Short mmCIF file of C-alpha atoms in Angstrom, two decimals:
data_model
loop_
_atom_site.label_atom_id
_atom_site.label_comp_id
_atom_site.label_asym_id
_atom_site.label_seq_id
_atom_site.Cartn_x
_atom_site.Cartn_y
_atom_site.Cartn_z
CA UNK A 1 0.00 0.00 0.00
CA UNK A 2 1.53 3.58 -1.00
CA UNK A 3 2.54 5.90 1.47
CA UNK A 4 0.58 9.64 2.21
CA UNK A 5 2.38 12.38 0.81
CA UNK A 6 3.05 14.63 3.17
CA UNK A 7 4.34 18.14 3.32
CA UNK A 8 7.76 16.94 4.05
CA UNK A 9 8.11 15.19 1.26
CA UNK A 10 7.77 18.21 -1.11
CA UNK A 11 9.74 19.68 1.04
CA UNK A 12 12.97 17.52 0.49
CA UNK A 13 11.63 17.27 -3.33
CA UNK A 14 11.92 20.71 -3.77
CA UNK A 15 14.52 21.59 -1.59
CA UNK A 16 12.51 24.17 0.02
CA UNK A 17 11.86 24.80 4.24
CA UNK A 18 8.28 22.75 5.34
CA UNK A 19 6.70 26.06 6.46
CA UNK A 20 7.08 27.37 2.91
CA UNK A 21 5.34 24.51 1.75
CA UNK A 22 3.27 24.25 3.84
CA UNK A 23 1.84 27.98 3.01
CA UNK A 24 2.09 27.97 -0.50
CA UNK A 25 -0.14 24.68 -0.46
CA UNK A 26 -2.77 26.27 2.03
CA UNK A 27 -2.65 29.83 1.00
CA UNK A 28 -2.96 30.48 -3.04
CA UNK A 29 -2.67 34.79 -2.30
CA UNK A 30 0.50 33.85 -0.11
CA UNK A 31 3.41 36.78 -1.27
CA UNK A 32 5.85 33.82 -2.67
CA UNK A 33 7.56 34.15 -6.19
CA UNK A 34 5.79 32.56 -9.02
CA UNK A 35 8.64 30.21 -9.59
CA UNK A 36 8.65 29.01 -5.81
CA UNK A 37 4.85 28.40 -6.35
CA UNK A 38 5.34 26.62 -9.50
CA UNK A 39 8.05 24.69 -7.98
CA UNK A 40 5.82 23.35 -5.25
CA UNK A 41 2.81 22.77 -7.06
CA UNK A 42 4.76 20.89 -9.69
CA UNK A 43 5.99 18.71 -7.31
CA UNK A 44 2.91 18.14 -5.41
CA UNK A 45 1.32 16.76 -8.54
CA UNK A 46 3.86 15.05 -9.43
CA UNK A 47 4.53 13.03 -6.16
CA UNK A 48 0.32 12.59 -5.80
CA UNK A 49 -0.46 15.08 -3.05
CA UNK A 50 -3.76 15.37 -1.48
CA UNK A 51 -4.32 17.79 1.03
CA UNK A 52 -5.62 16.75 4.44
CA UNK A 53 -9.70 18.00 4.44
CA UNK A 54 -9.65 17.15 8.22
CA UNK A 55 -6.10 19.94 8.96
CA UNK A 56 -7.78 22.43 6.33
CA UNK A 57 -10.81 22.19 8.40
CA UNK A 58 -9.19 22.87 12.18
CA UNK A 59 -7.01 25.58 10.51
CA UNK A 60 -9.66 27.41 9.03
CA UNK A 61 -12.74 26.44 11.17
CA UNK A 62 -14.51 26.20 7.94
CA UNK A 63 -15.44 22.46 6.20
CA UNK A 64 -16.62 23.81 2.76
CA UNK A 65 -20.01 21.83 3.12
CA UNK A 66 -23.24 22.54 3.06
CA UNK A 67 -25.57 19.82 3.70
CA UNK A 68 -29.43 19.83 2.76
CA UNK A 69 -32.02 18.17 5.20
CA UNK A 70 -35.07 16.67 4.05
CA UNK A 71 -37.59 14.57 5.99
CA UNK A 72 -38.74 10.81 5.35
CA UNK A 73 -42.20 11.87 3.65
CA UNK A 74 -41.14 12.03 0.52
CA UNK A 75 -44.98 14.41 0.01
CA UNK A 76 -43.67 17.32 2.56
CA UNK A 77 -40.15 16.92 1.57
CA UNK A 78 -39.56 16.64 -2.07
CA UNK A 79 -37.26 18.24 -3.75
CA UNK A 80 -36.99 18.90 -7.85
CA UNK A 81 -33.40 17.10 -9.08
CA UNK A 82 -33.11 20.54 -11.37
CA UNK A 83 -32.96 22.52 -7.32
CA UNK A 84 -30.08 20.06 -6.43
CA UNK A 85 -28.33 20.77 -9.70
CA UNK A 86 -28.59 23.90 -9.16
CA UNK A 87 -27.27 23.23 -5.44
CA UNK A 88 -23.96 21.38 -6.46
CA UNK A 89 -23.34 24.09 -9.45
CA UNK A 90 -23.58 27.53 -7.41
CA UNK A 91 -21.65 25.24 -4.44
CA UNK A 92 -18.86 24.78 -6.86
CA UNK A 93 -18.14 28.49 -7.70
CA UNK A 94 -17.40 28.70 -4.19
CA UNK A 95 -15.26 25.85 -3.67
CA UNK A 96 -17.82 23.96 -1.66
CA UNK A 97 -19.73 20.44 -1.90
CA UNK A 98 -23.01 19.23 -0.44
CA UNK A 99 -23.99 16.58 1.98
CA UNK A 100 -27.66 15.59 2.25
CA UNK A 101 -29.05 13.74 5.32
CA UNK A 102 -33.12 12.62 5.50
CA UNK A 103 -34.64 12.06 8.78
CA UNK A 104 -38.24 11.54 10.31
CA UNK A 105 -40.11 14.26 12.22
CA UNK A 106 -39.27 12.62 14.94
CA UNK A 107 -35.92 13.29 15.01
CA UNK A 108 -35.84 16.84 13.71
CA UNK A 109 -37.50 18.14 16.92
CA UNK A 110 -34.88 16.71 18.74
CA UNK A 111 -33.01 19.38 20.77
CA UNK A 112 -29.41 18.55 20.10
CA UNK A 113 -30.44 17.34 16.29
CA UNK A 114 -28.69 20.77 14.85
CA UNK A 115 -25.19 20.99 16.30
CA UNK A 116 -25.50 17.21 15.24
CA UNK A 117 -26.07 17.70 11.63
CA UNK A 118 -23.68 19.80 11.26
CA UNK A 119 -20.90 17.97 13.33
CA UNK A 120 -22.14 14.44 11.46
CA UNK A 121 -21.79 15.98 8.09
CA UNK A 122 -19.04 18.16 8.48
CA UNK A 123 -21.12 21.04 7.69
CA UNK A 124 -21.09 24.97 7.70
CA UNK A 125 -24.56 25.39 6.83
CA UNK A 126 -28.06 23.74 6.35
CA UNK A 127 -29.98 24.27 3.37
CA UNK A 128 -33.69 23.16 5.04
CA UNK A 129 -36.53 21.24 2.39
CA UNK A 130 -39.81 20.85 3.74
CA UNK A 131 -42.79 22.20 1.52
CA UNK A 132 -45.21 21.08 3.85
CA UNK A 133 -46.08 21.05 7.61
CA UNK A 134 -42.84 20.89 8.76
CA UNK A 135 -41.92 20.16 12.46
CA UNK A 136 -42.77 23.33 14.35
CA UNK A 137 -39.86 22.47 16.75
CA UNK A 138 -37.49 22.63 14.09
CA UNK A 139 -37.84 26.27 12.98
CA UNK A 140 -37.50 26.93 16.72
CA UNK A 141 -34.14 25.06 17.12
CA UNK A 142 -32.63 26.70 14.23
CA UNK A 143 -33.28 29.88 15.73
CA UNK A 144 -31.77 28.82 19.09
CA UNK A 145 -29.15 27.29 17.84
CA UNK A 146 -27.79 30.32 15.77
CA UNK A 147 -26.33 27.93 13.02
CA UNK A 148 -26.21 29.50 9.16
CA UNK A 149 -29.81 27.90 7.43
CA UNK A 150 -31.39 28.60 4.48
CA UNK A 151 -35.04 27.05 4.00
CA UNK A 152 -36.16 25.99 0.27
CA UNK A 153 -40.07 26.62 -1.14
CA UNK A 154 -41.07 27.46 2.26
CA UNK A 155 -43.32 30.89 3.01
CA UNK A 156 -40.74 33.06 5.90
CA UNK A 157 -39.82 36.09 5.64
CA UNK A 158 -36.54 35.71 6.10
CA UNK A 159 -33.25 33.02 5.28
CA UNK A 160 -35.89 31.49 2.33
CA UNK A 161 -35.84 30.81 -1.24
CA UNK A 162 -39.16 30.13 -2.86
CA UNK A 163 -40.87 30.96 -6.22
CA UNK A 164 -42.46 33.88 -6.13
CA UNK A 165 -45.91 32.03 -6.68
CA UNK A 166 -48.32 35.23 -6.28
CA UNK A 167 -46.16 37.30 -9.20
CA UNK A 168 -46.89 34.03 -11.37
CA UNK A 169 -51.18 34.07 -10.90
CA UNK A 170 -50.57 37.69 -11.95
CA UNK A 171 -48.02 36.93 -14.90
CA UNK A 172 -50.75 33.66 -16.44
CA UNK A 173 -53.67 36.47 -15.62
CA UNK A 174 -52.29 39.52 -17.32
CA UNK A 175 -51.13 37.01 -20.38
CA UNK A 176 -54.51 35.77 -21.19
CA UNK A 177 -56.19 39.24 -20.94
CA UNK A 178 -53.60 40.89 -23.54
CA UNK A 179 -55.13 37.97 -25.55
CA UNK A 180 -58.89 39.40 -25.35
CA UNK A 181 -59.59 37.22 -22.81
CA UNK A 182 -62.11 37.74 -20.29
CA UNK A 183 -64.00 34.72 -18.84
CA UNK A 184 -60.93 33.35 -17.36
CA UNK A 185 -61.21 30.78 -14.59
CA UNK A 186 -58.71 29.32 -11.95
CA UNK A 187 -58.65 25.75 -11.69
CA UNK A 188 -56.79 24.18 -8.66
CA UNK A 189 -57.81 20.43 -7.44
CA UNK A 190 -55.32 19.00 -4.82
CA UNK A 191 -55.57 14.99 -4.14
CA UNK A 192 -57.49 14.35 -0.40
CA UNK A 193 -54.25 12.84 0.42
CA UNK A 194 -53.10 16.19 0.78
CA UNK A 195 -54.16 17.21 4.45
CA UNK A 196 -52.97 21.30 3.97
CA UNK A 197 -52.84 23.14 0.84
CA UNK A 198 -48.78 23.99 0.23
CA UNK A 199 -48.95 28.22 0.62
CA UNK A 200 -48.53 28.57 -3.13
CA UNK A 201 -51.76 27.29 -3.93
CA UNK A 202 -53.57 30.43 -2.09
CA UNK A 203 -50.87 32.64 -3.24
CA UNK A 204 -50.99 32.20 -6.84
CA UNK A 205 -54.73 32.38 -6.96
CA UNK A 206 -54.37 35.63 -4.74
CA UNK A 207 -52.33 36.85 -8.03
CA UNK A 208 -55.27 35.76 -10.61
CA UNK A 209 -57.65 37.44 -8.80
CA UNK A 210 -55.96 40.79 -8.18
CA UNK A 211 -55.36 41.06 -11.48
CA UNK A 212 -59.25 39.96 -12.46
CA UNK A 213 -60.47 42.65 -10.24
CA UNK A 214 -58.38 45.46 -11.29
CA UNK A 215 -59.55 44.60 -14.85
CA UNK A 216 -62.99 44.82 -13.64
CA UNK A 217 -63.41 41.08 -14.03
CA UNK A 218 -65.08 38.38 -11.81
CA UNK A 219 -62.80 35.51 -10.73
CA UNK A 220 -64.02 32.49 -11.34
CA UNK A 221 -62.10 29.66 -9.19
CA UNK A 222 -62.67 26.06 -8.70
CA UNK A 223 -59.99 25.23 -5.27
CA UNK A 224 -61.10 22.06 -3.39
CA UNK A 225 -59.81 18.58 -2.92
CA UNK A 226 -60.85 15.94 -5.27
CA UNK A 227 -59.78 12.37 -5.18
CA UNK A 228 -57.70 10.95 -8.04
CA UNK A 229 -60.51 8.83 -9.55
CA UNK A 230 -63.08 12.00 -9.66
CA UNK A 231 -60.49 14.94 -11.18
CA UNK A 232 -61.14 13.78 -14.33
CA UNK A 233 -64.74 14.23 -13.76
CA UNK A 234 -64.68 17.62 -12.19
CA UNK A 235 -62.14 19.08 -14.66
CA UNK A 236 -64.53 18.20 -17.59
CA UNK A 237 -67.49 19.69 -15.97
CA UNK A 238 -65.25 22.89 -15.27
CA UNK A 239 -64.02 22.88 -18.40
CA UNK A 240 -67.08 22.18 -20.85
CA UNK A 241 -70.26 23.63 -18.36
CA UNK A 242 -72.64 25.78 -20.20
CA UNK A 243 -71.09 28.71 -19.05
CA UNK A 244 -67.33 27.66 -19.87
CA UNK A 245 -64.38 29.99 -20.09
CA UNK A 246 -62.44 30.70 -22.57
CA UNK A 247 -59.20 30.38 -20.53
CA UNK A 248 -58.32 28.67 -17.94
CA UNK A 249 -55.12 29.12 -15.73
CA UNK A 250 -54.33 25.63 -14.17
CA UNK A 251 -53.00 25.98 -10.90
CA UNK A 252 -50.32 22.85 -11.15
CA UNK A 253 -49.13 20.58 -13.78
CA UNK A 254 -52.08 17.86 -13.02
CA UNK A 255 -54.74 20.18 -13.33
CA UNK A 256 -53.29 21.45 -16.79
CA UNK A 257 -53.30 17.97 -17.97
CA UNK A 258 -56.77 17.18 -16.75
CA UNK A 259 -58.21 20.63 -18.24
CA UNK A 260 -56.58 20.01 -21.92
CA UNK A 261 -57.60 16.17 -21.93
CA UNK A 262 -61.21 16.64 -20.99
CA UNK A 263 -61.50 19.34 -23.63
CA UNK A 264 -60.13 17.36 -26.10
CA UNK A 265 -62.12 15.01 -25.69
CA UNK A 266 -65.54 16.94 -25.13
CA UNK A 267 -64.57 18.16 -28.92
CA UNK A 268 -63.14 21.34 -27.85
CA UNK A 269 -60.34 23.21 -29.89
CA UNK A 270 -57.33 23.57 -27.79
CA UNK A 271 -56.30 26.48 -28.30
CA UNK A 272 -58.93 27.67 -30.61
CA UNK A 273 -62.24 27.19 -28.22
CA UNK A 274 -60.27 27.24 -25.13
CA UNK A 275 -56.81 28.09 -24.25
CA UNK A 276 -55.07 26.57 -21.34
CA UNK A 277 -52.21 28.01 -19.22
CA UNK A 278 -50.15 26.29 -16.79
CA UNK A 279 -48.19 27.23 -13.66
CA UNK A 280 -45.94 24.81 -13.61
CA UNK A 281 -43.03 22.84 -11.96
CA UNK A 282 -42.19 21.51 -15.22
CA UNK A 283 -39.58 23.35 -17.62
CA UNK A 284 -41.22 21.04 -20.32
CA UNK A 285 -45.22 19.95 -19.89
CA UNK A 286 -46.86 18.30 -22.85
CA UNK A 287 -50.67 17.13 -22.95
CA UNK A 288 -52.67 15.33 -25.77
CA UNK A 289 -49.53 15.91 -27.97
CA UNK A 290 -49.56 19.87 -27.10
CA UNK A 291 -46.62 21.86 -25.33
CA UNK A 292 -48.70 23.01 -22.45
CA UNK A 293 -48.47 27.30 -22.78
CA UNK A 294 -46.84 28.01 -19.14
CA UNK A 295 -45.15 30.01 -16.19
CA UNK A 296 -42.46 28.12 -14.42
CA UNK A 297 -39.34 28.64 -12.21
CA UNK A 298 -36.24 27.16 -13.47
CA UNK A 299 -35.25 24.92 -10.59
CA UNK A 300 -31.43 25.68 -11.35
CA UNK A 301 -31.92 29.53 -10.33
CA UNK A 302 -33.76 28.43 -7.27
CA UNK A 303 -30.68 26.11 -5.95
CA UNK A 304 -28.61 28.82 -7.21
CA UNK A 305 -30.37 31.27 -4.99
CA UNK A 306 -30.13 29.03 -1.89
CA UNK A 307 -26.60 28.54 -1.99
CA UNK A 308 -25.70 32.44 -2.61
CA UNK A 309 -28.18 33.08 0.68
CA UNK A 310 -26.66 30.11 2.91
CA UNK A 311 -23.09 31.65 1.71
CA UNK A 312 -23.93 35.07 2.91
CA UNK A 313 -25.59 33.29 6.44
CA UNK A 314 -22.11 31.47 6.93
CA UNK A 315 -20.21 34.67 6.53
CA UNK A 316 -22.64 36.37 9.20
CA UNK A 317 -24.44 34.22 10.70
CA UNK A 318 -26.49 36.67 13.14
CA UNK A 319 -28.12 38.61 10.34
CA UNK A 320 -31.26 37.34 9.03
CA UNK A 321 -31.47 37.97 5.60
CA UNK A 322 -34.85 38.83 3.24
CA UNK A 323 -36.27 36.37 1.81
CA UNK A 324 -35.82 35.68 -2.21
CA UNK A 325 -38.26 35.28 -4.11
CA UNK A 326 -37.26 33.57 -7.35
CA UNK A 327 -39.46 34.93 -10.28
CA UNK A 328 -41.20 32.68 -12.70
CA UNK A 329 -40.69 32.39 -16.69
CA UNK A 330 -43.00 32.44 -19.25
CA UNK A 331 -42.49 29.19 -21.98
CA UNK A 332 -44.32 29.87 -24.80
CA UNK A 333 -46.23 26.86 -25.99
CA UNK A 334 -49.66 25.73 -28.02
CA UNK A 335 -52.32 25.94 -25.56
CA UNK A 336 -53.15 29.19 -25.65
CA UNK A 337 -54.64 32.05 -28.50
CA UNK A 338 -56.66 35.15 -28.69
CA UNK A 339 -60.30 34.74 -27.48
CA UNK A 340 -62.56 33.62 -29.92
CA UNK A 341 -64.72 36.41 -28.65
CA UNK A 342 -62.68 38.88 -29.62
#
């Protein structure tokens, strides 16, 4: 088995003193000559030197590691892979990698379960993902414990990064109207496995229907919890009722599906009769064959955004810092058109 190569090696190899080493290897900006540097780095890729994460660590008091906690249920806790992309990518640029630990509620309102996250991971700073209900205790010991946290898709006013979910029911709203719309309707049906709403539901319709009443417009919503097997049922009846809209905003990527299927097949014109716009967690969302017409928030930015918060928590980790809200993008597709009214 091959020996560790150790500062005192490139030391001899390079016939320079081990504290001269030891600071060009630890310290990039130290005041050396370029052709001491050169000498040392040359020789410390040449012999197969790795540095010692565990020294670096006690020397600077820093781990470069940010670790992202998520619970067991995988329906309060889930997070988009395009968010951890975005994670490891913005981490990078500041010479950083990510852990990720999951544990049950259980253990997340344990008292000591911070300072043990962080000292189990070798961590700097939690990145926190739970979208719903998450353990009231645990917003309380990350408080307490004054340790550098970020929370993702969560509604705080401070140390978050969420979509900015109300800005998007305006965005869909304002869209449809510039199209001569004006019977637009809101259609949100959560699954009854769902016991709360997630905050963006209520928030994006809040957007729709500012927007409808400052256009002098009645909102028309359908929010309520429908079992799998009867969405179908109530999306068609939504969708192709005697007084039917013209446009419908579809408050997830389910309900767009279910609005543009159950059109389709009532013998509707998609866009033509009715146009259908989704806000969406998809980049890409296609339905009988269509690009769904939609709002959605790149998940990259919104890991992106996390990291560049959590980095500015680490550096002081007193402050609490606004909350970001990470706008939403419109991706043109071929559900919607100008009102056939107009």
């Amino acid at each position: 088995m091959s020996m560790r190569v150790t500062v005192s090696d490139i030391a001899a190899a390079t016939g320079l003193s081990k504290p001269t080493v030891a600071r060009v290897l630890r310290d990039a900006s130290a005041p050396f000559r370029a052709e001491t540097r050169e000498r040392v780095m040359e020789a410390a890729r040449r012999l197969g030197y790795r540095p010692n994460a565990a020294a670096k660590a006690i020397n600077s008091g820093r781990f470069d590691c940010a670790v992202l906690v998520m619970g067991t249920d995988p329906g309060r806790s889930f997070v988009p892979m395009g968010v951890i992309n975005g994670i490891q990518a913005e981490l990078v640029t500041h010479d950083m990698h990510l852990a990720v630990t999951r544990m049950p509620d259980q253990q997340l309102s344990d008292p000591n379960i911070v300072p043990k996250v962080l000292r189990q991971n070798m961590a700097d700073g939690i990145i926190v993902n739970y979208t719903h209900e998450y353990p009231p205790e645990l917003a309380k010991l990350m408080e307490w414990s004054g340790a550098p946290a970020v929370w993702l898709n969560t509604k705080r006013p401070n140390d978050a990064v969420r979509p900015d979910d109300e800005l998007a029911g305006r965005m869909a709203t304002e869209k449809l109207l510039a199209l001569g719309h004006r019977r637009i309707a809101y259609l949100h049906m959560s699954p009854l496995a769902v016991p709360l709403p997630h905050y963006s539901a209520g928030d994006r319709i809040a957007g729709y229907s500012a927007v409808m009443a400052a256009a002098g417009l009645s909102p028309r919503v359908l929010h309520r919890q429908v079992s799998h097997a009867d969405q179908p049922a109530a999306a068609r009846a939504f969708v192709t009722g005697s007084d039917r809209p013209t446009a419908i905003i579809a408050g997830s990527d389910g309900n767009a599906v279910h609005a543009i299927y159950e059109a389709v097949h009532a013998g509707l014109s998609v866009p033509g009769q009715v146009s259908v716009v989704a806000i969406s967690d998809e980049w890409d969302l296609f339905a009988a064959g269509l690009r769904v017409s939609s709002f959605a928030v790149h998940g990259r930015h919104e890991g992106e955004a996390a990291v560049r918060l959590l980095v500015e928590k680490i550096r002081v980790p007193s402050t609490a810092v606004a909350t970001v809200a990470v706008p939403f993008e419109e991706r043109p597709g071929e559900t919607i058109a100008r009102s056939p009214e107009v």
